[in-house]
Structure formats: C-alpha cells, structure tokens
Coordinates of C-alpha atoms and ligand atoms in Angstrom, one line a residue:
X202 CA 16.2 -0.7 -4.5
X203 CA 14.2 -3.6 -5.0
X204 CA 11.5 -4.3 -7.9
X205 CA 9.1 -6.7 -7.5
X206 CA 7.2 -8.1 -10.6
X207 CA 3.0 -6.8 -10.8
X208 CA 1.0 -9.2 -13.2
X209 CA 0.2 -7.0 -15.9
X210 CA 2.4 -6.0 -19.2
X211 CA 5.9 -6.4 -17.2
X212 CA 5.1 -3.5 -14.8
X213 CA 7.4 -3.1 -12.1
X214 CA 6.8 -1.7 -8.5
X215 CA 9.7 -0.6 -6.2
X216 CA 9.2 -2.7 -2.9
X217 CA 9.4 0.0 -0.3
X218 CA 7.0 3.3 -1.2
X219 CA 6.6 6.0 1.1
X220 CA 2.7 6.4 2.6
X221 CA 0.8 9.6 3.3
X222 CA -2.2 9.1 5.1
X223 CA -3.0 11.7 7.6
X224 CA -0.7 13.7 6.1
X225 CA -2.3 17.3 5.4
X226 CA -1.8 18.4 1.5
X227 CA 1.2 21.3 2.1
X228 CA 2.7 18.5 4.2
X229 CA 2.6 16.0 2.4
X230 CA 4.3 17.7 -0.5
X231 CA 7.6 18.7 2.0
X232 CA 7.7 14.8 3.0
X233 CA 7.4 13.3 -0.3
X234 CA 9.8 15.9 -1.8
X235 CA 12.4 14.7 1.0
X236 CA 11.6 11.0 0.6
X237 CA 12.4 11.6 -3.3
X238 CA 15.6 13.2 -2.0
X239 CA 16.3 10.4 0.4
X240 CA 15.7 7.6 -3.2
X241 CA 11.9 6.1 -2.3
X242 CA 10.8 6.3 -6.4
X243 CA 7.0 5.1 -4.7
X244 CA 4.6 6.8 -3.1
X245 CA 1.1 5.9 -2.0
X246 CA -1.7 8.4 -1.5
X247 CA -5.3 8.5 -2.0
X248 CA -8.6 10.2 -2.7
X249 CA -9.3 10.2 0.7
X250 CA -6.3 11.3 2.2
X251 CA -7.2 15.2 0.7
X252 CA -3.4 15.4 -0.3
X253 CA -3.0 14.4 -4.1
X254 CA -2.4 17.9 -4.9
X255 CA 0.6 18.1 -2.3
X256 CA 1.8 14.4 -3.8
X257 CA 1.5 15.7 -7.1
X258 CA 3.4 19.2 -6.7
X259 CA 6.4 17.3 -5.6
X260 CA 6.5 14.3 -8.0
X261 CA 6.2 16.8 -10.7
X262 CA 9.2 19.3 -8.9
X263 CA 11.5 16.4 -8.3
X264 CA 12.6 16.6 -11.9
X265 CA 13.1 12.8 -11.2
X266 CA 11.7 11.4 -15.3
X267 CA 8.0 10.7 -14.5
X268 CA 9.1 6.9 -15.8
X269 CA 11.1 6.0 -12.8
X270 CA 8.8 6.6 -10.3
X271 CA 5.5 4.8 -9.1
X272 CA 2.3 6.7 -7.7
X273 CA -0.5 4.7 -6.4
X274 CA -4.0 6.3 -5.6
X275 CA -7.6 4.9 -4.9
X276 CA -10.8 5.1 -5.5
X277 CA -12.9 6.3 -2.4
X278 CA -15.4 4.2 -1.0
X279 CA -18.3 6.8 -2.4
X280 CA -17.0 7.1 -5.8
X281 CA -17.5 3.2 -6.5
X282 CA -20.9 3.8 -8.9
X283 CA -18.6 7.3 -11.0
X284 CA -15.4 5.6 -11.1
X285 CA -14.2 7.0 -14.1
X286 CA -15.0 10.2 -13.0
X287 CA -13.4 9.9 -10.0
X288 CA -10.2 8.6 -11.5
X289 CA -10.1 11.8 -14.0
X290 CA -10.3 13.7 -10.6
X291 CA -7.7 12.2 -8.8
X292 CA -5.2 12.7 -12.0
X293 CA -5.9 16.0 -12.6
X294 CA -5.5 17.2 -8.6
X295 CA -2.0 15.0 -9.2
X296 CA -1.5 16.8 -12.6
X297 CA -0.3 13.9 -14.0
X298 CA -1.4 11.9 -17.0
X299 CA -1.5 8.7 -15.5
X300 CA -0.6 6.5 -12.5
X301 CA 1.3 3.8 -12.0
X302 CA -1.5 2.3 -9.8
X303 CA -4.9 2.6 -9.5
X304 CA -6.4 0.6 -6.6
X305 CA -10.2 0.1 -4.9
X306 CA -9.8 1.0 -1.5
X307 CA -12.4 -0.7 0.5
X308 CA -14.7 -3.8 -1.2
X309 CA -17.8 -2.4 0.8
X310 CA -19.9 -5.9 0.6
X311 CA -23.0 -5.1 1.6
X312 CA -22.9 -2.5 -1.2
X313 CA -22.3 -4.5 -3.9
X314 CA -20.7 -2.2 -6.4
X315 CA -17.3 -3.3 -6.1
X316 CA -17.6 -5.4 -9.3
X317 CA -18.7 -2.2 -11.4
X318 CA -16.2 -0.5 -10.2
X319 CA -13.6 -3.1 -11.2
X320 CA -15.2 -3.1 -14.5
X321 CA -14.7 0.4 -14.9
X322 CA -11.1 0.0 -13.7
X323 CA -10.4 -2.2 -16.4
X324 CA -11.4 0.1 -19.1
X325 CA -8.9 2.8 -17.2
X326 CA -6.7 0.3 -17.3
X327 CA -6.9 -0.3 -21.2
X328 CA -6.5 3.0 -21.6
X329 CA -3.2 3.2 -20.1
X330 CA -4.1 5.9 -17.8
X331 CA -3.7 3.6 -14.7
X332 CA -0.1 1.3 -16.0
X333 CA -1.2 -1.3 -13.7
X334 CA -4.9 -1.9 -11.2
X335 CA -5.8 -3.3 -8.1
X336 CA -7.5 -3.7 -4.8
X337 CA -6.8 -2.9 -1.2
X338 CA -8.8 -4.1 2.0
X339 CA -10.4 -6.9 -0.3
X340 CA -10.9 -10.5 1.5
X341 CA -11.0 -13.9 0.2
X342 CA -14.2 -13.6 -0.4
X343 CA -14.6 -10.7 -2.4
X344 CA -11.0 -11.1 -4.5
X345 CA -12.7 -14.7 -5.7
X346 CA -15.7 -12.8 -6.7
X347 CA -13.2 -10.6 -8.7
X348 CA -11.0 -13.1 -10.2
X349 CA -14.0 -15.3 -11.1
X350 CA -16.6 -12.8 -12.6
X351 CA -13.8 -10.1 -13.8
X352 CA -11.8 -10.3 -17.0
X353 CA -8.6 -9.1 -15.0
X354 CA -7.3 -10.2 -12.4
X355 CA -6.3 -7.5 -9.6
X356 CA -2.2 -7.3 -9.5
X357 CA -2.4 -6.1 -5.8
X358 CA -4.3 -6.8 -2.7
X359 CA -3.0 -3.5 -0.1
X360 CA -3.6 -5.0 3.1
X361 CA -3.3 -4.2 6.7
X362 CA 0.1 -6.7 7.7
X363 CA 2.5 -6.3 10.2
X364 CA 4.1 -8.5 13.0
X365 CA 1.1 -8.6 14.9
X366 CA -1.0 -9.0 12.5
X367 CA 0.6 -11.2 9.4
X368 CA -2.6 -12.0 7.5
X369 CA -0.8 -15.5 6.7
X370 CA -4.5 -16.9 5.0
X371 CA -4.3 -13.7 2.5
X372 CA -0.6 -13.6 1.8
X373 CA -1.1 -17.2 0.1
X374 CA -4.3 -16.8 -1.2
X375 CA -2.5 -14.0 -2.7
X376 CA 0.4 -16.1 -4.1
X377 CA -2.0 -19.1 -5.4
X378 CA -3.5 -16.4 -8.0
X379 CA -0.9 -14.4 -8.9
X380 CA -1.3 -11.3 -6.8
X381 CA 1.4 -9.0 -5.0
X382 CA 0.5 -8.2 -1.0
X383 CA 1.0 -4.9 -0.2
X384 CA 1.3 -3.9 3.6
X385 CA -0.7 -0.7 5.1
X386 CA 0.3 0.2 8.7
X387 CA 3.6 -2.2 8.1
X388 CA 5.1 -0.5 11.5
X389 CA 1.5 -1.1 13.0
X390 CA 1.1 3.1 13.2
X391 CA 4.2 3.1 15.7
X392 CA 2.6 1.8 18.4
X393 CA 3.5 -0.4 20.9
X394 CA 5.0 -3.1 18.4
X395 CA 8.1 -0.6 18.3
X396 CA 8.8 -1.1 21.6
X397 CA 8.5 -4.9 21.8
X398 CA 11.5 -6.5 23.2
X399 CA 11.2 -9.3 20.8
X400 CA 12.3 -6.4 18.2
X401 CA 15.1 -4.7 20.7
X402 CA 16.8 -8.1 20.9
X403 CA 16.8 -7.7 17.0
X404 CA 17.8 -4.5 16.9
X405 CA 21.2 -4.9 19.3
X406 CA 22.1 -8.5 17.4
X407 CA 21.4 -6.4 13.8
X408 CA 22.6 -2.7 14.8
X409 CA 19.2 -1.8 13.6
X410 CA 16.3 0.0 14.7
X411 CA 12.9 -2.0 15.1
X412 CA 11.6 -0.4 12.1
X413 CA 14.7 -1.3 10.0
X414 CA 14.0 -5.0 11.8
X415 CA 10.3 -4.9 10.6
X416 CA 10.5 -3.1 7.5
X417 CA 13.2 -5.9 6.9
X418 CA 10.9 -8.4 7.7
X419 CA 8.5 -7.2 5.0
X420 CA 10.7 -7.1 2.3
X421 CA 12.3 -10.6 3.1
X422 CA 8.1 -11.7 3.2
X423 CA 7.6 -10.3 -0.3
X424 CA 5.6 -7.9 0.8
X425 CA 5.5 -4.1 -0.9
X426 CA 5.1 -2.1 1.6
X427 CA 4.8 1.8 2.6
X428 CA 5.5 3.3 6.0
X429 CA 4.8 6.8 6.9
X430 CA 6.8 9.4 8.3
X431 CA 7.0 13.0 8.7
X432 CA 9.8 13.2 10.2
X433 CA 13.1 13.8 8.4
X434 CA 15.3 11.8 9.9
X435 CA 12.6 8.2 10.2
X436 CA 12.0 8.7 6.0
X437 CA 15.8 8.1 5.9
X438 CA 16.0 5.9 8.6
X439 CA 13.2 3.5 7.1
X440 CA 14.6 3.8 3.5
X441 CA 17.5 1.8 5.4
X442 CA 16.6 -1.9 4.8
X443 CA 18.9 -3.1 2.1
X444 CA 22.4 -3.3 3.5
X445 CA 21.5 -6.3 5.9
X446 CA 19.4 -9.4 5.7
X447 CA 17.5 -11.5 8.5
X448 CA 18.7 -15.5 9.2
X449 CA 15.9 -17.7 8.7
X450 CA 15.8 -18.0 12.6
X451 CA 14.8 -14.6 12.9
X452 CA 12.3 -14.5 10.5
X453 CA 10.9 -17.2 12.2
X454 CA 10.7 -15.2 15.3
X455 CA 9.4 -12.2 14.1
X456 CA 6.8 -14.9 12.6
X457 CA 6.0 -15.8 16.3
X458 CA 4.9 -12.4 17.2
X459 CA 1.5 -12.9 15.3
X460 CA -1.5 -12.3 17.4
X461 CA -5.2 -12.8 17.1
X462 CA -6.5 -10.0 18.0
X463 CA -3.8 -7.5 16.4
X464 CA -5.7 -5.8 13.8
X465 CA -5.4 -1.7 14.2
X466 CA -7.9 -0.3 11.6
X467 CA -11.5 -1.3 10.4
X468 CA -12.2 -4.3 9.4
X469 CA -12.9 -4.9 5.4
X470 CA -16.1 -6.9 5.9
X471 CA -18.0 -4.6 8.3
X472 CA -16.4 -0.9 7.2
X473 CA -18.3 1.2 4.9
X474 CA -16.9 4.7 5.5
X475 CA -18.4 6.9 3.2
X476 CA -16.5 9.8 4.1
Ligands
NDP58 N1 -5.4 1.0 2.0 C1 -5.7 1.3 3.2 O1 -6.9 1.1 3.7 C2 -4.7 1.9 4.1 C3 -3.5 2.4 3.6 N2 -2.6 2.9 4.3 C4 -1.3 3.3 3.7 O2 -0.2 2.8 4.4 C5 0.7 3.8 4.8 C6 1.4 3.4 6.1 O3 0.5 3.1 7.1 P1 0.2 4.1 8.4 O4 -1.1 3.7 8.9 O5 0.5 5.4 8.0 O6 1.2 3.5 9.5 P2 2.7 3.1 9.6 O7 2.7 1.7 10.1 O8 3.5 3.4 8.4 O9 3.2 4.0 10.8 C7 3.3 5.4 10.8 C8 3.5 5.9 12.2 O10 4.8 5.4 12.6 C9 5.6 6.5 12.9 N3 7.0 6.1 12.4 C10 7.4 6.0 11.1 N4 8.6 5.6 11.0 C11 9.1 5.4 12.3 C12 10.3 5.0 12.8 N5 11.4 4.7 12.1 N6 10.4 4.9 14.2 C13 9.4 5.2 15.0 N7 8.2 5.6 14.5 C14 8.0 5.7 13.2 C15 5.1 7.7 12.2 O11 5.4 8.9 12.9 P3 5.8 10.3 12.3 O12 5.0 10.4 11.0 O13 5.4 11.3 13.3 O14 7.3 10.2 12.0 C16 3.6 7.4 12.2 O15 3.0 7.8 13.5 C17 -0.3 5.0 5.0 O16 0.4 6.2 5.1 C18 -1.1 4.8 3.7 O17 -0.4 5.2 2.6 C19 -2.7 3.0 5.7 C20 -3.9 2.7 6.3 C21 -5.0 2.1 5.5
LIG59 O1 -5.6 5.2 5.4 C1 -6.4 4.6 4.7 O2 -6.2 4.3 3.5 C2 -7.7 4.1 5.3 O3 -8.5 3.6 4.6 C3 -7.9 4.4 6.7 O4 -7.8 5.7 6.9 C4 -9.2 4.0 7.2 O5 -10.2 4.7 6.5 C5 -9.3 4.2 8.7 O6 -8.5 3.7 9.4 C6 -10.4 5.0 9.2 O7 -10.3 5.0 10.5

C-alpha cells in the first residue's frame, strides 16, 4: 500500500481510503469492517454523513493497532462558528481519541467564517487530537486566504477529481504550496464514466476493470483518493490497483477525457448547505 507524505510532523496517509458517504450508520460499519478485512488502513467519513458511530464501531473491532490506520472526518458546514465543539462530538460518536485528519468540508464564502474555523483547527491540531488538518471543496481563492492569513498551512485540499473532471488548475496550485489533493467521487459516483469506451479499451489492453484503470490513474496523478462501495466484491475489486502500472501514453489518454462541464456535485463557491 502506498504512503504519501502530508506536510505536518512526518504524518503519513495511505493513498487509497475507503469513502462512506450515503452510507447509513449500521452499514457503514459492515463495509468498513470488510474493507479493513480486504487491507484499506483509511477511511473517510464525516459529520454529515450521520455514520461516525458505524465507522467508529468497526475501526475500534478490527483489533487492527489504532496506529496503523487513518480516519478522516469534517467539520459540517453549520458547525464552522463551535468548531471545537463540534470536533469533541465527532470523536466521541467515533470513540476514539483522536483522528488522523481533521478537515473543513465546504469554505462557505459568503459566510466568512472559514478562517475562524481554521483557527480553531489549529489549536485541535496542537493538541494532537487531530495528527494532521485540512480543507476539502476549498478554491484558489479561499486556500490563498488560508495560507496567507493562517499560521498553518492546510496539508489537504479533498476535492471533487476524476477523468472528467481533473481540476488540473487546483492539483498544481496544490503542488506550488505544499498541499496533498485528495479526490471525492474519484469513479465520478459510477456513472457513465464507467462505461466510457476510452476506459474498456483500457480495461481489455490492462485485464482491468475501468475502476482499477481510474483508480490507477489517481494514484499514478498523486492523488489520495477514496471510492465507495457497498458491495463486497467492488471494496476488493477497487483495493486492486497496485500490481500494474499505466505507460505514459495512457495516462495521457485518460488525461484527454477532461471535460468542461464534468463537475457532479455542488459547486464550492455557490454551495452553502447547511444541513
Ligand atoms: N468532501 C466532499 O465534499 C465529498 C467527499 N466525498 C467522499 O468521497 C467518497 C467517494 O465519493 P462518492 O461520491 O461516494 O463516489 P465514487 O466515485 O466513489 O463512486 C461510488 C459509486 O460507484 C459505485 N462503485 C464503486 N466501486 C465500483 C466498481 N468497482 N464498479 C462499478 N461501480 C462502482 C458505488 O456503488 P455501490 O456502493 O453500490 O457498490 C457507488 O454508487 C465519498 O464516499 C466520501 O467519503 C464524496 C463527495 C463529496
Ligand atoms: O459527500 C460529501 O462529503 C458532500 O459534501 C456531498 O454530500 C455534498 O454535500 C452533496 O453532494 C450534496 O448534494
């Protein structure tokens, strides 16, 4: 399993974590206990997602030492002015005593209070309740506001990314300052990219499936990234992506399969779900 590098105190994150949105509580514990089976050591949840209890029960069942695997969670859009609150919440429906991760989910500019809530993520941060912090759905515009006005700067930006839409302005933004991309939606939900024939030409040159050819793609990008399955047999079958590797000539045309209009969920500058 591949590590990549975050930029605080040496922390580690295992490349490929296991997501769980929409994924009801009771579920979510069965699929996170089988991923932990299958070897995923990362899994990605959320206030929001109403499942950190489920997450929680299996992480702490897996009898897998709590040190060898990562848990992310985030602060919900509401939560930004309480955030310490909040945070104390989240670890005690996960029953743990810290995360690995601790990430903002949406920046909510017209808000404001991302900036307070970053400051009060810092001072979880120095606590060592949260081993590393970061962002998720933040732009340009409101990372530079971080890294500028901020005393840390954010080790992740979670991001939607996938081959239709490969966020190629964030992804070296992100490298310029330091910052790991993480993908959300890497399979684009399991739409219709799964079925593009770009990726079944892949698939029959490979002896992959088109998720093993995307989920490949990712991890060849740099990305971390975190499908979601609950369904046995696709947790193993995505957990498959490091037996094989992708020429430069297919990255290249995977790279081709960008589009302008490929986004799938809300867009970070305009959304300001509050639940
Ligand atoms: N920070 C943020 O704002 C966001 C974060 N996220 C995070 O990213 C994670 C992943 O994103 P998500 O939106 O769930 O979408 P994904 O791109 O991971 O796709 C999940 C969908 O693809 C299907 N699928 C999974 N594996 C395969 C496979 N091998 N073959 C065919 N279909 C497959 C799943 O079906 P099934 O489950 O039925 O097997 C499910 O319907 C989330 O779970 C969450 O943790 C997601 C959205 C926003
Ligand atoms: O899954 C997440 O982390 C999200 O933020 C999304 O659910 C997002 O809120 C959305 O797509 C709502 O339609």
């Amino acid at each position: 399993m591949n590590s990549l590098l975050l930029n605080t105190d040496g922390v580690q994150v295992p490349q490929l974590g296991f997501g769980v949105w929409q994924v009801p509580s009771d579920v979510a514990e069965q699929v996170v206990t089988t991923a932990l089976e299958v070897g995923y050591r990362h899994v990605d949840t959320a206030s929001a997602y109403g499942n950190e209890e489920g997450v929680g029960r299996a992480v702490r069942a897996s009898g897998i030492p709590r040190e060898k695997l990562f848990v992310t969670t985030k602060l919900f859009n509401p939560d930004h002015g309480r955030a310490e609150e909040a945070f104390d919440e989240s670890l005690s429906r996960l029953g743990l005593d810290y995360v690995d991760l601790y990430l903002i989910h949406w920046p909510l500019p017209e808000h404001g209070t991302y900036l307070q809530a970053w400051r009060s993520l810092e001072k979880i941060y120095r606590q060592g309740r949260a081993k590393a912090i970061g962002v998720s759905n933040f732009t340009v515009e409101t990372l530079t506001r971080v890294i500028d006005e901020a005393e840390i700067t954010p080790s992740i930006n979670q991001i939607e990314l996938h081959p239709y839409f490969q966020q190629r302005r964030m992804r070296e933004f992100h490298e310029a300052n330091g910052i790991l991309t993480e993908a959300w939606s890497p399979l684009g939900q399991g739409q219709g990219l799964l079925g593009d024939p770009a990726l079944a030409v892949l698939s029959e040159k490979y002896g992959k499936t088109p998720a093993q050819i995307v989920l490949r793609w990712h991890i060849q990008l740099g990305n971390v990234v975190i499908p979601k399955s609950v369904t046995p047999a696709r947790i193993k079958e995505n957990f498959g992506v490091f037996d094989f590797v992708l020429d430069a000539e297919d990255m290249t045309a995977i790279g081709a399969m960008n589009t302008t209009d490929g986004r799938i969920g809300p867009d970070p500058d305009t959304f300001h779900w509050m639940g």
